[in-house]
PDB file of C-alpha atoms in Angstrom:
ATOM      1  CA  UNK B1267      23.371  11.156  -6.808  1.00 44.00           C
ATOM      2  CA  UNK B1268      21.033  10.790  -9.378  1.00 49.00           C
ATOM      3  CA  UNK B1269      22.988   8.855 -11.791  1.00 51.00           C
ATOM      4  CA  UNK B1270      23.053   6.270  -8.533  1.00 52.00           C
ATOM      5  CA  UNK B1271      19.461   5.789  -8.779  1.00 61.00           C
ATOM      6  CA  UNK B1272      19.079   5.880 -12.441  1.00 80.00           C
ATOM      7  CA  UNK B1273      21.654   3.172 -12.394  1.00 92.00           C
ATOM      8  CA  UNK B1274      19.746   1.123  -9.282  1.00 93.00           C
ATOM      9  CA  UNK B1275      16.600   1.855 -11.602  1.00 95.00           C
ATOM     10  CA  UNK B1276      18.017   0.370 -14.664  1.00 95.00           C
ATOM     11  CA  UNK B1277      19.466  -2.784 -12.862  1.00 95.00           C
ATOM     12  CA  UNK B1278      16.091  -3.349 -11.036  1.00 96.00           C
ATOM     13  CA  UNK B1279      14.435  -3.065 -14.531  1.00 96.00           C
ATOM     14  CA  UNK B1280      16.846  -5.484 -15.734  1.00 95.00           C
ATOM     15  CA  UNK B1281      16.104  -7.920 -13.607  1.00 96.00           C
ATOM     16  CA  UNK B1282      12.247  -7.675 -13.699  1.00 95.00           C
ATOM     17  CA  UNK B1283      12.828  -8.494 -17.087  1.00 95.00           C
ATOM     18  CA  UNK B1284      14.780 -11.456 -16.359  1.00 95.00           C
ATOM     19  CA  UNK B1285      12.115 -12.540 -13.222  1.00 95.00           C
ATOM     20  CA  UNK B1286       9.382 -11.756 -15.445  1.00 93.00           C
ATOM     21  CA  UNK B1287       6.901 -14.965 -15.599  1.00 90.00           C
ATOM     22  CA  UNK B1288       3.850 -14.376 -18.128  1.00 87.00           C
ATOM     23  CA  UNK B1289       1.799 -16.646 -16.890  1.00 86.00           C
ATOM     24  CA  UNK B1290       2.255 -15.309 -13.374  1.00 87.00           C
ATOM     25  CA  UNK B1291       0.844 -12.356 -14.943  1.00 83.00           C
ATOM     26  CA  UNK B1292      -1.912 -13.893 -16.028  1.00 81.00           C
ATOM     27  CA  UNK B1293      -2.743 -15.888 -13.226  1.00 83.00           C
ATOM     28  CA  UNK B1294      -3.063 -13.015 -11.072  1.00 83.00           C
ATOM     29  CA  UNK B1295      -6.185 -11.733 -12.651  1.00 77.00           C
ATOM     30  CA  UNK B1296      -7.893 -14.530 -10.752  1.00 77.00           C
ATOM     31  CA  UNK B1297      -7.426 -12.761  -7.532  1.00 79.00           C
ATOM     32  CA  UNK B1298      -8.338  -9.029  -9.007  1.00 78.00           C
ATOM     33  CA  UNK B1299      -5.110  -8.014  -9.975  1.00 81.00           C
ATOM     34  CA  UNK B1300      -4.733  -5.982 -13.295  1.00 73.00           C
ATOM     35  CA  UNK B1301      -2.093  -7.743 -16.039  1.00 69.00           C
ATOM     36  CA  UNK B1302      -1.877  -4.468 -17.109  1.00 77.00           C
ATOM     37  CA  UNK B1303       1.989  -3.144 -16.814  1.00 87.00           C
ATOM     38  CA  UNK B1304       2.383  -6.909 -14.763  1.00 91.00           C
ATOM     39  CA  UNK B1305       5.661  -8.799 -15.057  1.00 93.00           C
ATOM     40  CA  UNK B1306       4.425 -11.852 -12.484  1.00 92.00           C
ATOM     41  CA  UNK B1307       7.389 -11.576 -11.093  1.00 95.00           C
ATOM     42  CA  UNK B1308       7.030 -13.470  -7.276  1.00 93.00           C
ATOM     43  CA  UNK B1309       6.563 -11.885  -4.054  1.00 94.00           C
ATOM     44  CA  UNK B1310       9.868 -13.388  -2.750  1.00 96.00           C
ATOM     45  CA  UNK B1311      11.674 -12.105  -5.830  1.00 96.00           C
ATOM     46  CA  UNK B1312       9.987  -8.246  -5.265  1.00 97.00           C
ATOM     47  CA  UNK B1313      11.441  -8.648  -1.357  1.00 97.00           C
ATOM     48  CA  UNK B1314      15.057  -9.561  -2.078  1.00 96.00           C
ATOM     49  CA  UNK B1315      15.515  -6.934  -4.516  1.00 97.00           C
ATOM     50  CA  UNK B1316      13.932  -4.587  -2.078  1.00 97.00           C
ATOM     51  CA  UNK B1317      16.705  -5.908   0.445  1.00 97.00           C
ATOM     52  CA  UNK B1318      19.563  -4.139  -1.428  1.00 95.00           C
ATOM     53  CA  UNK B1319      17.953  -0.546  -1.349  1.00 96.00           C
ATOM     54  CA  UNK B1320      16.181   0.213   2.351  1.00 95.00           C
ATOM     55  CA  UNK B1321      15.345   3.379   2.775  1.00 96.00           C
ATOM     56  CA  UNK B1322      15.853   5.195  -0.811  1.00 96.00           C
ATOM     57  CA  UNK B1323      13.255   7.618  -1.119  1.00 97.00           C
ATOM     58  CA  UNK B1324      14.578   8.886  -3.640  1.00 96.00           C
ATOM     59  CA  UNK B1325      15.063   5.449  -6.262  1.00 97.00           C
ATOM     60  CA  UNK B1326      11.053   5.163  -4.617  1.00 97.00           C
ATOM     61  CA  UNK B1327       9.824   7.897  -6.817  1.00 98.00           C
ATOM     62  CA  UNK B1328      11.465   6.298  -9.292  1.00 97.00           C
ATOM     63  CA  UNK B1329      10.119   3.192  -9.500  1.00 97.00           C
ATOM     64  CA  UNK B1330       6.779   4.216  -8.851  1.00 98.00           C
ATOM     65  CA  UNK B1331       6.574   6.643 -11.674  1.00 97.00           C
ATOM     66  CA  UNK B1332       7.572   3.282 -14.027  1.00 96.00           C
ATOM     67  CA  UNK B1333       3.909   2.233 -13.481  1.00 95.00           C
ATOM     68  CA  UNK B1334       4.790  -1.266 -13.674  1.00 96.00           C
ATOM     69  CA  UNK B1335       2.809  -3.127 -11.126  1.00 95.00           C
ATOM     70  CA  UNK B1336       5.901  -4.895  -9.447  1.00 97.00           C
ATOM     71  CA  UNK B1337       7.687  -1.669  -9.086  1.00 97.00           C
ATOM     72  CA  UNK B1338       5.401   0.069  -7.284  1.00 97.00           C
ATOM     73  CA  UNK B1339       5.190  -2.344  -4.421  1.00 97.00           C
ATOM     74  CA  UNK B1340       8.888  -2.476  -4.074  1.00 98.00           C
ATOM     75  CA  UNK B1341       8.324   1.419  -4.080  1.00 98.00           C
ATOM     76  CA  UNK B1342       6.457   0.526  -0.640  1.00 98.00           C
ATOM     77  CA  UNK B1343       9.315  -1.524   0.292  1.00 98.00           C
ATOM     78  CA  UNK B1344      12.419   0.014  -0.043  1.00 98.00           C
ATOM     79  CA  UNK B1345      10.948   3.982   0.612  1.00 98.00           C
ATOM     80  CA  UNK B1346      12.121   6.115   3.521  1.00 98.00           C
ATOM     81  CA  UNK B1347       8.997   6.403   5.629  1.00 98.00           C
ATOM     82  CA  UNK B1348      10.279   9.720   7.484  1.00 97.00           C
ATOM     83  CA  UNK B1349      10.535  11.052   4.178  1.00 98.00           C
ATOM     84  CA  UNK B1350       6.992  10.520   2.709  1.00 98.00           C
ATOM     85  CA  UNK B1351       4.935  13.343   2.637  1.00 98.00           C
ATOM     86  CA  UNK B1352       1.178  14.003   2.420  1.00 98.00           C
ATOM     87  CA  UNK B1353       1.170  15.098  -0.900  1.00 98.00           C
ATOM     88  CA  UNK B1354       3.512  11.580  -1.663  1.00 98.00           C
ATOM     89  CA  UNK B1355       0.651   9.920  -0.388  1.00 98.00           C
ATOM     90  CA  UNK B1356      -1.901  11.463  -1.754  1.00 98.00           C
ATOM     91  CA  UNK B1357      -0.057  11.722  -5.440  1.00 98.00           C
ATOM     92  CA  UNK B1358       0.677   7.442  -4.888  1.00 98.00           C
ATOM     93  CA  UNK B1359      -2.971   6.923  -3.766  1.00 98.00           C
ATOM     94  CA  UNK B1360      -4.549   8.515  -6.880  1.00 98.00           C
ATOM     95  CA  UNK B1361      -2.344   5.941  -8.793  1.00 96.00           C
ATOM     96  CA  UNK B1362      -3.951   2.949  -6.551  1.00 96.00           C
ATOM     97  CA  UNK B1363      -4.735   0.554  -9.368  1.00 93.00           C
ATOM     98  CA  UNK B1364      -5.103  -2.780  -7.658  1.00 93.00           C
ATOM     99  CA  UNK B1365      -5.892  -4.178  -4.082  1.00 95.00           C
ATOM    100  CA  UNK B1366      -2.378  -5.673  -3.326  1.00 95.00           C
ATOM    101  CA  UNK B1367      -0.769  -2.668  -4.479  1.00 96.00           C
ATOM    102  CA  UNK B1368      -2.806  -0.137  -2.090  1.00 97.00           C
ATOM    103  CA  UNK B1369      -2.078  -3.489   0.501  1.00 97.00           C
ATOM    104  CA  UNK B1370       1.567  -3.200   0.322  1.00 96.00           C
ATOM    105  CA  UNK B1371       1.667   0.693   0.383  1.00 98.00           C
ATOM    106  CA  UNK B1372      -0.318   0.493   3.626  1.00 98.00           C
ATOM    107  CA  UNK B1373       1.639  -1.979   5.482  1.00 97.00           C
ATOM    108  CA  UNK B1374       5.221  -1.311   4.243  1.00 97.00           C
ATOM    109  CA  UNK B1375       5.145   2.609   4.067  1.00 98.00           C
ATOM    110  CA  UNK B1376       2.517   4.553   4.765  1.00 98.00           C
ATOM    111  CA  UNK B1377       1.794   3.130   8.500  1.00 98.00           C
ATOM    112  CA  UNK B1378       5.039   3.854   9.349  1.00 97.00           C
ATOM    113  CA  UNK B1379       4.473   7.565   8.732  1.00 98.00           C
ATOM    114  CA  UNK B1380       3.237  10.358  10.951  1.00 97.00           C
ATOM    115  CA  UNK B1381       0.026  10.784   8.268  1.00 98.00           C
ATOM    116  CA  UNK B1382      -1.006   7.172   8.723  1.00 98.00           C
ATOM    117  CA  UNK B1383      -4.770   8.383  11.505  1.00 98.00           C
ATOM    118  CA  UNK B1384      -5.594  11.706   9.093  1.00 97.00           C
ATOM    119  CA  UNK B1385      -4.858   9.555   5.760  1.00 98.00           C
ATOM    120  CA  UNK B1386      -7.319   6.571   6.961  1.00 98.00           C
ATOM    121  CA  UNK B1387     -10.038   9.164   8.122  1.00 97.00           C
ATOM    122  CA  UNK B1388      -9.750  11.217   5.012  1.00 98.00           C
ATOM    123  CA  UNK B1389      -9.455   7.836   2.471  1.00 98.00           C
ATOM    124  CA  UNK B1390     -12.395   6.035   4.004  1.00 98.00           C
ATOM    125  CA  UNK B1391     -14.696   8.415   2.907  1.00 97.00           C
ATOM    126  CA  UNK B1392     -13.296   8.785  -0.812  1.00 97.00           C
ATOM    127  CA  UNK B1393     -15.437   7.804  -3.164  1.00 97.00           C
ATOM    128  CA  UNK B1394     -12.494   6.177  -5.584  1.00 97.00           C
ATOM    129  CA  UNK B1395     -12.888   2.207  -4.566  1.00 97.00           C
ATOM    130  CA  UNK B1396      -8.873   1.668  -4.175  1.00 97.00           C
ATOM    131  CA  UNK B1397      -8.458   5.063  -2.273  1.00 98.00           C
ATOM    132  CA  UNK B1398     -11.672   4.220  -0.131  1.00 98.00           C
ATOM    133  CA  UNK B1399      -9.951   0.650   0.517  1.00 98.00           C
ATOM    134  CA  UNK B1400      -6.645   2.224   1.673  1.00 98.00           C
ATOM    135  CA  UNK B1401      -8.243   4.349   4.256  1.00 98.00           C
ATOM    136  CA  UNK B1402      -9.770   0.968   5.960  1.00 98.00           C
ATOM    137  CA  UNK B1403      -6.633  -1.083   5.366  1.00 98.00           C
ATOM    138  CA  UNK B1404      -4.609   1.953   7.003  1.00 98.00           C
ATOM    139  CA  UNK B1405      -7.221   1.818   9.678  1.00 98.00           C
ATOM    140  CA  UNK B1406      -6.501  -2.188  10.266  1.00 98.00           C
ATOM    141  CA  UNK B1407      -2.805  -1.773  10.256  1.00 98.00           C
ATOM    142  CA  UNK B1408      -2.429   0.958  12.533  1.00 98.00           C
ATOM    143  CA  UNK B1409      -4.859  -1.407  14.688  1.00 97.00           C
ATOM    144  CA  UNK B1410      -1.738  -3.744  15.024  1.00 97.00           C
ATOM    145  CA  UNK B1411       1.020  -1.890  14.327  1.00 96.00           C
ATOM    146  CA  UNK B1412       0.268   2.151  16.303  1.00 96.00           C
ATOM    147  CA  UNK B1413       0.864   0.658  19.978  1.00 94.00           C
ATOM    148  CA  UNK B1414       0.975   3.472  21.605  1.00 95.00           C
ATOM    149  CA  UNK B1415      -2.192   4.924  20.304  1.00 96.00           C
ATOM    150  CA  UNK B1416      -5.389   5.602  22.420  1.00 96.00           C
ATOM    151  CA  UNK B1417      -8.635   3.734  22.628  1.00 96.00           C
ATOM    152  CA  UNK B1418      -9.942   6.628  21.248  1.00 96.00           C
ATOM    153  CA  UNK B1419      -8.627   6.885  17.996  1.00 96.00           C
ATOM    154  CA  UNK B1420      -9.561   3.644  16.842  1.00 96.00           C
ATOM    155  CA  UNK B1421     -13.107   4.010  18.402  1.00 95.00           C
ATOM    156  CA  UNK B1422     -13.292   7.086  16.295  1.00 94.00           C
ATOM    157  CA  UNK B1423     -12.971   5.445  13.396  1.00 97.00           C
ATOM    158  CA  UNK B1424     -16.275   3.875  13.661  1.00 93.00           C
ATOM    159  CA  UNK B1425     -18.366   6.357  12.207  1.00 93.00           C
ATOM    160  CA  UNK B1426     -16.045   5.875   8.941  1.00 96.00           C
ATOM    161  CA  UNK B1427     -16.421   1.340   9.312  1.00 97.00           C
ATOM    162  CA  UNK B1428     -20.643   1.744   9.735  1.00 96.00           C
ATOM    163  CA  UNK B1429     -20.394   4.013   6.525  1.00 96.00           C
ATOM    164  CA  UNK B1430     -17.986   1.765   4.971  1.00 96.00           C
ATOM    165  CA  UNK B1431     -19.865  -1.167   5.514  1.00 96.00           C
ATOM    166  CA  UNK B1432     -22.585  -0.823   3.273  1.00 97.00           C
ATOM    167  CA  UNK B1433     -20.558  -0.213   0.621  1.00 97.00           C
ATOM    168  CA  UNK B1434     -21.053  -3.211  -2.128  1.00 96.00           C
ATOM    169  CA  UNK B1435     -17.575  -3.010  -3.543  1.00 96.00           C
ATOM    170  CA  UNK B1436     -15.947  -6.097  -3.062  1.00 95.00           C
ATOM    171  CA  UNK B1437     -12.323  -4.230  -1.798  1.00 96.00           C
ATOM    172  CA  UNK B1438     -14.062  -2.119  -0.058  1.00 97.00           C
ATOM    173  CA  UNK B1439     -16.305  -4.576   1.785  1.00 97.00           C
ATOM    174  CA  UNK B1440     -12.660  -6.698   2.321  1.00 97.00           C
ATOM    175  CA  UNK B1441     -11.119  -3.860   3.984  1.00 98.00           C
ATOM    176  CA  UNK B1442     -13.583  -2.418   6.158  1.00 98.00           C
ATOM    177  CA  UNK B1443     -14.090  -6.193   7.816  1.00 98.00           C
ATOM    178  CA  UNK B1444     -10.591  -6.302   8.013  1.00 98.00           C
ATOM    179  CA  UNK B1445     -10.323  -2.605   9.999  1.00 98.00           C
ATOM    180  CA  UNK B1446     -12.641  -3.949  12.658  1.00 97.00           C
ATOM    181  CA  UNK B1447     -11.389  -6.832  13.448  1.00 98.00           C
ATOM    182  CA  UNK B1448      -7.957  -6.010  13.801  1.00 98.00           C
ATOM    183  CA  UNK B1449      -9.159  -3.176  15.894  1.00 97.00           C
ATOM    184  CA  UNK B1450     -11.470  -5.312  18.188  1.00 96.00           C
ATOM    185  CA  UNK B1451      -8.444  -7.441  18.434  1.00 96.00           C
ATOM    186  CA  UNK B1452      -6.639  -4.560  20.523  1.00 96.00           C
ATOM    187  CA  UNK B1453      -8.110  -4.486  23.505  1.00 95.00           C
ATOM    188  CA  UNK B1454     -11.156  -5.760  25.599  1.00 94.00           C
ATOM    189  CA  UNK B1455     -12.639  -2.701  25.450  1.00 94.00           C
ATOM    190  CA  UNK B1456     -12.631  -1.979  21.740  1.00 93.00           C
TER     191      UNK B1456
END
């Protein structure tokens, strides 16, 4: 079994290699993101390779422990949310290196997990500036994707968006604006 993913591994790798668009790379510095371990390899690219391997937890690891920026978000896509753990997610978040990568974690993966409430609590008060941003995004996407959930966990996450919103960090700032919207956006009374 693992010879399956190291194989899967190497053939992704391959093709990053082939995808890989330097000037992509560079590009993407004008919207925050680090060139560092970057191949610029295109969104749409990233997704249909992540097509080929839903829910492989285990290739996941793998690619995240690359460190290569495009890797790690098709970590987020092609992972197993049911089985992520806590200490996955806290082990990933500690990585968090760039907005669009804590982004895509967020809203591919780690919504879709039962740790998704206690992670956004516990994030949004981390001091770390990508960590603290993943709590609020977390917060926003559970706003439109956690259905079933109460008025009253989203309304408790006010304490955490006040806080959060006097913090000058520009990712920060991003994420706790997006959090209450999205959650004002639920319901007339929120």
């Amino acid at each position: 079994m693992a010879n399956r993913h190291s194989s899967a591994l190497t053939t992704i790798l391959a093709e990053f290699e082939i995808q890989k668009n330097p000037a992509n790379a560079l590009g993407m510095a004008r919207f925050g993101i680090s060139g560092a371990n970057t191949y610029g390899i295109s969104m749409p690219i990233v997704r249909g390779i992540a097509k080929l391997h839903r829910n492989d937890h285990a290739l996941a690891l793998e690619l995240w422990e690359t460190g290569i920026h495009e890797a790690r978000i098709l970590a987020s896509l092609v992972d197993d949310p049911r089985a992520v753990t806590k200490k996955q997610m806290k082990a990933w978040a500690q990585d968090f290196d760039s907005w669009d990568i804590v982004d895509g974690c967020c809203n591919n993966l780690f919504v879709r997990t039962p740790f998704a409430h206690e992670m956004a609590l516990k994030w949004s008060i981390n001091k770390r500036e990508y960590i603290r941003r993943a709590g609020f995004v977390l917060m926003a996407v559970c706003a439109v994707h956690d259905k079933g959930a109460p008025n009253e966990v989203f309304a408790g996450y006010c304490v955490q968006i006040i806080d959060g919103s006097t913090d000058e960090r520009n990712f920060v700032k991003k994420a706790v604006n997006w959090a209450l919207r999205q959650i004002g956006k639920r319901n007339e009374t929120l």
